[in-house]
């Protein structure tokens, strides 16, 4: 099957492996700009950061919402970066579209078909995470909903699935990478942060992802993971992230 290359600005996803990095959530303007400055200085131009956050508990930090989008806009005016951020509700698409370069559909929304249909009408790349209980077929059919609407700039993301195992947050299904490459034209990125829930496993699973043919990785990074408002336990600090870049580039 001919492989689809998805262009995000001047970056081609589907050729050489890319690294997407950034905080789980945008926590404040200065914090985000400082992190972008660090990542940019290390050659990272694909930045992640959630403004609208799908949190399991309604009592957890829900993200900065519109204020997060404003912060993304400011960071983009300062650095030559592309930002991936989640859209949770069709009513937010327009606002996220205005500011972000890649529209992320989170695991919890992979089967939200009205959201997928609306995203299919947009002309910006989509980052479609695998539902935590979705089969590969269901995930690829979710991608078809988007493609059917006319948007074929789809990047798939394996982020781990629910199994009986509880030691890790999810079971990172790396066999999905060659499966997607056999079954679909779209590039596939691996997210070892959500895929394992453990900082210590991000580096080995990133290497494994690249070794099995992933088109890149998405990693959560925070200057002080202990203080992160979300997902600190699966975020790398700056030193760990530098080590990851070194070891991945050697690959
Ligand atoms: C995220 O990437 O911010 C996220 C919430 O991940 P997932 O949808 O895979 O849980
Ligand atoms: Mn997260």
mmCIF file of C-alpha atoms and ligand atoms in Angstrom:
data_model
loop_
_atom_site.group_PDB
_atom_site.id
_atom_site.type_symbol
_atom_site.label_atom_id
_atom_site.label_comp_id
_atom_site.label_asym_id
_atom_site.label_seq_id
_atom_site.Cartn_x
_atom_site.Cartn_y
_atom_site.Cartn_z
ATOM 1 C CA UNK A 1 0.000 0.000 0.000
ATOM 2 C CA UNK A 2 1.308 3.442 -0.915
ATOM 3 C CA UNK A 3 2.240 5.256 2.210
ATOM 4 C CA UNK A 4 0.706 8.617 2.878
ATOM 5 C CA UNK A 5 3.065 11.412 3.867
ATOM 6 C CA UNK A 6 1.328 13.981 6.062
ATOM 7 C CA UNK A 7 2.776 17.476 5.834
ATOM 8 C CA UNK A 8 2.710 19.593 8.939
ATOM 9 C CA UNK A 9 4.096 22.851 7.605
ATOM 10 C CA UNK A 10 7.528 21.924 6.276
ATOM 11 C CA UNK A 11 7.732 18.717 8.328
ATOM 12 C CA UNK A 12 6.907 15.474 6.538
ATOM 13 C CA UNK A 13 5.408 12.797 8.738
ATOM 14 C CA UNK A 14 5.824 9.315 7.339
ATOM 15 C CA UNK A 15 9.412 9.639 6.092
ATOM 16 C CA UNK A 16 11.987 9.815 8.872
ATOM 17 C CA UNK A 17 10.858 9.318 12.485
ATOM 18 C CA UNK A 18 9.808 12.550 14.203
ATOM 19 C CA UNK A 19 9.643 13.523 17.859
ATOM 20 C CA UNK A 20 6.601 15.372 19.181
ATOM 21 C CA UNK A 21 7.184 16.649 22.705
ATOM 22 C CA UNK A 22 5.691 18.973 25.268
ATOM 23 C CA UNK A 23 3.724 19.094 28.463
ATOM 24 C CA UNK A 24 0.625 17.003 29.024
ATOM 25 C CA UNK A 25 -1.331 20.203 29.747
ATOM 26 C CA UNK A 26 -0.561 23.836 29.183
ATOM 27 C CA UNK A 27 -0.222 25.125 32.741
ATOM 28 C CA UNK A 28 0.549 28.810 32.235
ATOM 29 C CA UNK A 29 1.966 31.241 29.698
ATOM 30 C CA UNK A 30 5.514 31.598 30.998
ATOM 31 C CA UNK A 31 5.800 27.880 31.777
ATOM 32 C CA UNK A 32 4.758 26.909 28.250
ATOM 33 C CA UNK A 33 6.979 29.481 26.552
ATOM 34 C CA UNK A 34 9.963 28.406 28.656
ATOM 35 C CA UNK A 35 9.360 24.783 27.741
ATOM 36 C CA UNK A 36 8.977 25.588 24.042
ATOM 37 C CA UNK A 37 12.236 27.550 24.247
ATOM 38 C CA UNK A 38 13.998 24.489 25.679
ATOM 39 C CA UNK A 39 12.481 22.051 23.179
ATOM 40 C CA UNK A 40 13.154 24.356 20.229
ATOM 41 C CA UNK A 41 16.777 24.718 21.305
ATOM 42 C CA UNK A 42 17.020 20.928 21.065
ATOM 43 C CA UNK A 43 15.633 20.910 17.536
ATOM 44 C CA UNK A 44 12.033 20.006 18.377
ATOM 45 C CA UNK A 45 9.467 21.888 16.288
ATOM 46 C CA UNK A 46 6.470 19.616 16.789
ATOM 47 C CA UNK A 47 5.096 20.613 20.165
ATOM 48 C CA UNK A 48 2.265 19.003 22.108
ATOM 49 C CA UNK A 49 0.209 20.652 24.834
ATOM 50 C CA UNK A 50 -3.386 20.193 25.907
ATOM 51 C CA UNK A 51 -5.688 23.163 26.414
ATOM 52 C CA UNK A 52 -8.865 21.090 26.667
ATOM 53 C CA UNK A 53 -8.103 18.048 28.803
ATOM 54 C CA UNK A 54 -10.149 14.858 28.989
ATOM 55 C CA UNK A 55 -9.584 13.942 32.644
ATOM 56 C CA UNK A 56 -10.928 10.741 34.140
ATOM 57 C CA UNK A 57 -11.949 12.575 37.295
ATOM 58 C CA UNK A 58 -14.037 15.752 37.114
ATOM 59 C CA UNK A 59 -12.112 16.924 40.193
ATOM 60 C CA UNK A 60 -8.737 16.851 38.385
ATOM 61 C CA UNK A 61 -7.268 19.868 36.572
ATOM 62 C CA UNK A 62 -9.357 20.290 33.421
ATOM 63 C CA UNK A 63 -6.895 22.348 31.374
ATOM 64 C CA UNK A 64 -6.860 26.088 30.713
ATOM 65 C CA UNK A 65 -9.302 25.871 27.791
ATOM 66 C CA UNK A 66 -9.482 29.064 25.743
ATOM 67 C CA UNK A 67 -6.692 30.607 27.777
ATOM 68 C CA UNK A 68 -4.511 27.644 26.777
ATOM 69 C CA UNK A 69 -5.239 28.405 23.118
ATOM 70 C CA UNK A 70 -4.221 32.013 23.652
ATOM 71 C CA UNK A 71 -0.929 30.788 25.160
ATOM 72 C CA UNK A 72 -0.323 28.493 22.175
ATOM 73 C CA UNK A 73 -0.862 31.467 19.877
ATOM 74 C CA UNK A 74 1.690 33.516 21.793
ATOM 75 C CA UNK A 75 4.271 30.684 21.737
ATOM 76 C CA UNK A 76 3.749 30.278 17.998
ATOM 77 C CA UNK A 77 4.399 33.971 17.454
ATOM 78 C CA UNK A 78 7.778 33.579 19.194
ATOM 79 C CA UNK A 79 9.043 30.274 17.768
ATOM 80 C CA UNK A 80 8.829 28.523 14.428
ATOM 81 C CA UNK A 81 6.864 25.594 15.820
ATOM 82 C CA UNK A 82 3.810 23.502 15.022
ATOM 83 C CA UNK A 83 1.430 22.654 17.822
ATOM 84 C CA UNK A 84 -0.670 19.530 18.289
ATOM 85 C CA UNK A 85 -3.578 19.984 20.700
ATOM 86 C CA UNK A 86 -6.715 18.074 21.529
ATOM 87 C CA UNK A 87 -10.246 18.901 20.418
ATOM 88 C CA UNK A 88 -12.852 17.297 22.645
ATOM 89 C CA UNK A 89 -16.056 18.846 21.380
ATOM 90 C CA UNK A 90 -17.281 19.769 17.885
ATOM 91 C CA UNK A 91 -18.153 23.195 19.334
ATOM 92 C CA UNK A 92 -14.440 23.849 20.001
ATOM 93 C CA UNK A 93 -13.127 22.868 16.558
ATOM 94 C CA UNK A 94 -13.213 26.368 15.124
ATOM 95 C CA UNK A 95 -11.223 27.862 17.988
ATOM 96 C CA UNK A 96 -8.642 25.069 18.066
ATOM 97 C CA UNK A 97 -8.381 25.145 14.257
ATOM 98 C CA UNK A 98 -7.580 28.858 14.318
ATOM 99 C CA UNK A 99 -4.532 28.405 16.532
ATOM 100 C CA UNK A 100 -3.214 24.826 16.246
ATOM 101 C CA UNK A 101 -1.519 23.020 13.376
ATOM 102 C CA UNK A 102 -2.642 19.480 14.144
ATOM 103 C CA UNK A 103 -6.018 18.576 15.657
ATOM 104 C CA UNK A 104 -5.739 15.758 18.179
ATOM 105 C CA UNK A 105 -8.580 13.344 18.824
ATOM 106 C CA UNK A 106 -7.991 11.711 22.186
ATOM 107 C CA UNK A 107 -8.366 8.077 23.079
ATOM 108 C CA UNK A 108 -11.649 8.728 24.897
ATOM 109 C CA UNK A 109 -13.120 10.323 21.782
ATOM 110 C CA UNK A 110 -11.885 7.912 19.117
ATOM 111 C CA UNK A 111 -15.411 6.586 18.673
ATOM 112 C CA UNK A 112 -17.177 9.947 18.938
ATOM 113 C CA UNK A 113 -18.523 9.725 15.411
ATOM 114 C CA UNK A 114 -20.085 13.180 15.273
ATOM 115 C CA UNK A 115 -16.719 14.665 16.288
ATOM 116 C CA UNK A 116 -14.910 12.493 13.699
ATOM 117 C CA UNK A 117 -17.307 13.574 10.941
ATOM 118 C CA UNK A 118 -16.806 17.236 11.763
ATOM 119 C CA UNK A 119 -13.017 16.785 11.900
ATOM 120 C CA UNK A 120 -13.273 15.133 8.476
ATOM 121 C CA UNK A 121 -14.484 18.463 7.079
ATOM 122 C CA UNK A 122 -11.391 20.361 8.283
ATOM 123 C CA UNK A 123 -8.334 21.009 6.155
ATOM 124 C CA UNK A 124 -5.714 20.539 8.859
ATOM 125 C CA UNK A 125 -3.892 17.324 9.826
ATOM 126 C CA UNK A 126 -5.532 15.131 12.431
ATOM 127 C CA UNK A 127 -3.775 13.135 15.151
ATOM 128 C CA UNK A 128 -6.053 10.192 15.893
ATOM 129 C CA UNK A 129 -5.262 8.338 19.083
ATOM 130 C CA UNK A 130 -6.320 4.733 19.428
ATOM 131 C CA UNK A 131 -9.254 4.207 21.766
ATOM 132 C CA UNK A 132 -8.048 2.497 24.918
ATOM 133 C CA UNK A 133 -10.350 -0.448 24.245
ATOM 134 C CA UNK A 134 -10.436 -0.270 20.465
ATOM 135 C CA UNK A 135 -9.283 -3.013 18.145
ATOM 136 C CA UNK A 136 -6.984 -2.040 15.298
ATOM 137 C CA UNK A 137 -9.921 -2.457 12.930
ATOM 138 C CA UNK A 138 -12.140 -0.108 14.959
ATOM 139 C CA UNK A 139 -9.318 2.442 15.081
ATOM 140 C CA UNK A 140 -8.793 2.302 11.313
ATOM 141 C CA UNK A 141 -12.546 2.604 10.750
ATOM 142 C CA UNK A 142 -12.516 5.721 12.936
ATOM 143 C CA UNK A 143 -9.832 7.050 10.569
ATOM 144 C CA UNK A 144 -12.135 6.207 7.654
ATOM 145 C CA UNK A 145 -14.846 8.433 9.144
ATOM 146 C CA UNK A 146 -12.381 11.321 8.936
ATOM 147 C CA UNK A 147 -11.123 10.402 5.459
ATOM 148 C CA UNK A 148 -14.672 10.003 4.153
ATOM 149 C CA UNK A 149 -15.346 13.629 5.044
ATOM 150 C CA UNK A 150 -12.481 14.631 2.755
ATOM 151 C CA UNK A 151 -9.613 14.977 5.221
ATOM 152 C CA UNK A 152 -6.941 12.381 4.492
ATOM 153 C CA UNK A 153 -4.177 14.067 6.461
ATOM 154 C CA UNK A 154 -4.409 11.539 9.237
ATOM 155 C CA UNK A 155 -1.666 10.589 11.653
ATOM 156 C CA UNK A 156 -2.486 7.565 13.818
ATOM 157 C CA UNK A 157 -1.202 7.258 17.369
ATOM 158 C CA UNK A 158 -0.776 4.040 19.342
ATOM 159 C CA UNK A 159 -1.073 5.039 23.007
ATOM 160 C CA UNK A 160 -1.606 1.728 24.747
ATOM 161 C CA UNK A 161 -4.695 -0.338 25.387
ATOM 162 C CA UNK A 162 -6.445 -1.729 28.443
ATOM 163 C CA UNK A 163 -5.488 -5.260 29.370
ATOM 164 C CA UNK A 164 -5.493 -7.275 32.612
ATOM 165 C CA UNK A 165 -2.038 -5.858 33.396
ATOM 166 C CA UNK A 166 -2.039 -3.152 36.052
ATOM 167 C CA UNK A 167 1.686 -2.539 36.586
ATOM 168 C CA UNK A 168 1.706 -0.236 33.589
ATOM 169 C CA UNK A 169 -1.049 2.348 33.013
ATOM 170 C CA UNK A 170 -1.795 0.752 29.633
ATOM 171 C CA UNK A 171 -0.258 -2.043 27.591
ATOM 172 C CA UNK A 172 1.654 -0.437 24.742
ATOM 173 C CA UNK A 173 0.676 -2.492 21.713
ATOM 174 C CA UNK A 174 3.690 -2.123 19.464
ATOM 175 C CA UNK A 175 2.405 -4.852 17.187
ATOM 176 C CA UNK A 176 -0.133 -2.245 16.085
ATOM 177 C CA UNK A 177 2.691 -0.405 14.291
ATOM 178 C CA UNK A 178 3.455 -3.040 11.624
ATOM 179 C CA UNK A 179 -0.265 -3.918 11.536
ATOM 180 C CA UNK A 180 -1.205 -0.336 10.660
ATOM 181 C CA UNK A 181 1.543 -0.231 8.064
ATOM 182 C CA UNK A 182 0.153 -3.398 6.483
ATOM 183 C CA UNK A 183 -3.467 -2.313 6.567
ATOM 184 C CA UNK A 184 -3.478 1.423 6.070
ATOM 185 C CA UNK A 185 -1.588 4.196 4.269
ATOM 186 C CA UNK A 186 -1.374 6.471 7.292
ATOM 187 C CA UNK A 187 1.737 7.146 9.373
ATOM 188 C CA UNK A 188 1.681 5.895 12.959
ATOM 189 C CA UNK A 189 3.270 7.578 15.960
ATOM 190 C CA UNK A 190 3.797 5.841 19.313
ATOM 191 C CA UNK A 191 3.058 7.556 22.641
ATOM 192 C CA UNK A 192 5.127 5.757 25.294
ATOM 193 C CA UNK A 193 4.052 8.242 28.001
ATOM 194 C CA UNK A 194 0.378 7.252 28.005
ATOM 195 C CA UNK A 195 1.361 3.803 26.758
ATOM 196 C CA UNK A 196 3.208 2.929 29.959
ATOM 197 C CA UNK A 197 2.356 5.614 32.517
ATOM 198 C CA UNK A 198 5.934 5.338 33.789
ATOM 199 C CA UNK A 199 8.795 7.744 33.155
ATOM 200 C CA UNK A 200 11.397 4.969 33.419
ATOM 201 C CA UNK A 201 9.841 3.090 30.497
ATOM 202 C CA UNK A 202 9.653 5.944 28.016
ATOM 203 C CA UNK A 203 13.200 5.587 26.669
ATOM 204 C CA UNK A 204 13.201 1.801 26.134
ATOM 205 C CA UNK A 205 9.726 1.827 24.588
ATOM 206 C CA UNK A 206 10.647 4.771 22.344
ATOM 207 C CA UNK A 207 13.597 2.768 21.029
ATOM 208 C CA UNK A 208 11.355 -0.242 20.526
ATOM 209 C CA UNK A 209 8.806 1.925 18.686
ATOM 210 C CA UNK A 210 11.409 3.210 16.247
ATOM 211 C CA UNK A 211 12.833 -0.308 15.835
ATOM 212 C CA UNK A 212 9.439 -1.681 14.758
ATOM 213 C CA UNK A 213 8.938 1.061 12.200
ATOM 214 C CA UNK A 214 6.972 3.806 13.960
ATOM 215 C CA UNK A 215 6.925 7.126 12.130
ATOM 216 C CA UNK A 216 7.763 8.887 15.346
ATOM 217 C CA UNK A 217 7.046 9.229 19.021
ATOM 218 C CA UNK A 218 5.003 11.614 21.136
ATOM 219 C CA UNK A 219 6.474 12.183 24.584
ATOM 220 C CA UNK A 220 5.344 14.210 27.578
ATOM 221 C CA UNK A 221 8.049 16.499 28.954
ATOM 222 C CA UNK A 222 7.907 18.771 32.018
ATOM 223 C CA UNK A 223 10.647 20.843 33.701
ATOM 224 C CA UNK A 224 9.599 19.527 37.092
ATOM 225 C CA UNK A 225 7.434 16.411 36.644
ATOM 226 C CA UNK A 226 6.689 16.123 40.385
ATOM 227 C CA UNK A 227 4.902 19.462 40.176
ATOM 228 C CA UNK A 228 3.023 18.818 36.913
ATOM 229 C CA UNK A 229 -0.734 19.466 37.035
ATOM 230 C CA UNK A 230 -1.335 16.303 34.999
ATOM 231 C CA UNK A 231 0.582 13.138 34.112
ATOM 232 C CA UNK A 232 3.848 14.040 35.881
ATOM 233 C CA UNK A 233 4.618 10.374 36.528
ATOM 234 C CA UNK A 234 4.833 9.752 32.778
ATOM 235 C CA UNK A 235 6.656 12.961 31.848
ATOM 236 C CA UNK A 236 10.394 13.191 31.261
ATOM 237 C CA UNK A 237 12.373 16.031 32.809
ATOM 238 C CA UNK A 238 14.704 18.030 30.568
ATOM 239 C CA UNK A 239 17.797 15.929 31.249
ATOM 240 C CA UNK A 240 15.964 12.691 30.582
ATOM 241 C CA UNK A 241 14.545 14.153 27.387
ATOM 242 C CA UNK A 242 18.007 15.180 26.177
ATOM 243 C CA UNK A 243 19.164 11.621 26.779
ATOM 244 C CA UNK A 244 16.200 10.317 24.787
ATOM 245 C CA UNK A 245 16.991 12.576 21.827
ATOM 246 C CA UNK A 246 20.621 11.424 21.878
ATOM 247 C CA UNK A 247 19.751 7.755 22.010
ATOM 248 C CA UNK A 248 16.968 7.922 19.445
ATOM 249 C CA UNK A 249 19.089 9.850 16.979
ATOM 250 C CA UNK A 250 21.852 7.231 17.294
ATOM 251 C CA UNK A 251 19.372 4.598 16.308
HETATM 252 C C1 LIG B 1 -3.085 13.329 25.660
HETATM 253 O O1 LIG B 1 -2.288 12.997 24.775
HETATM 254 O O2 LIG B 1 -3.062 14.447 26.169
HETATM 255 C C2 LIG B 1 -4.104 12.381 26.130
HETATM 256 C C3 LIG B 1 -5.086 12.765 26.944
HETATM 257 O O3 LIG B 1 -3.906 11.131 25.716
HETATM 258 P P1 LIG B 1 -4.971 9.941 25.502
HETATM 259 O O4 LIG B 1 -6.131 10.540 24.773
HETATM 260 O O5 LIG B 1 -4.176 8.963 24.708
HETATM 261 O O6 LIG B 1 -5.313 9.438 26.875
HETATM 262 MN MN1 LIG B 2 -1.235 13.282 29.404
#
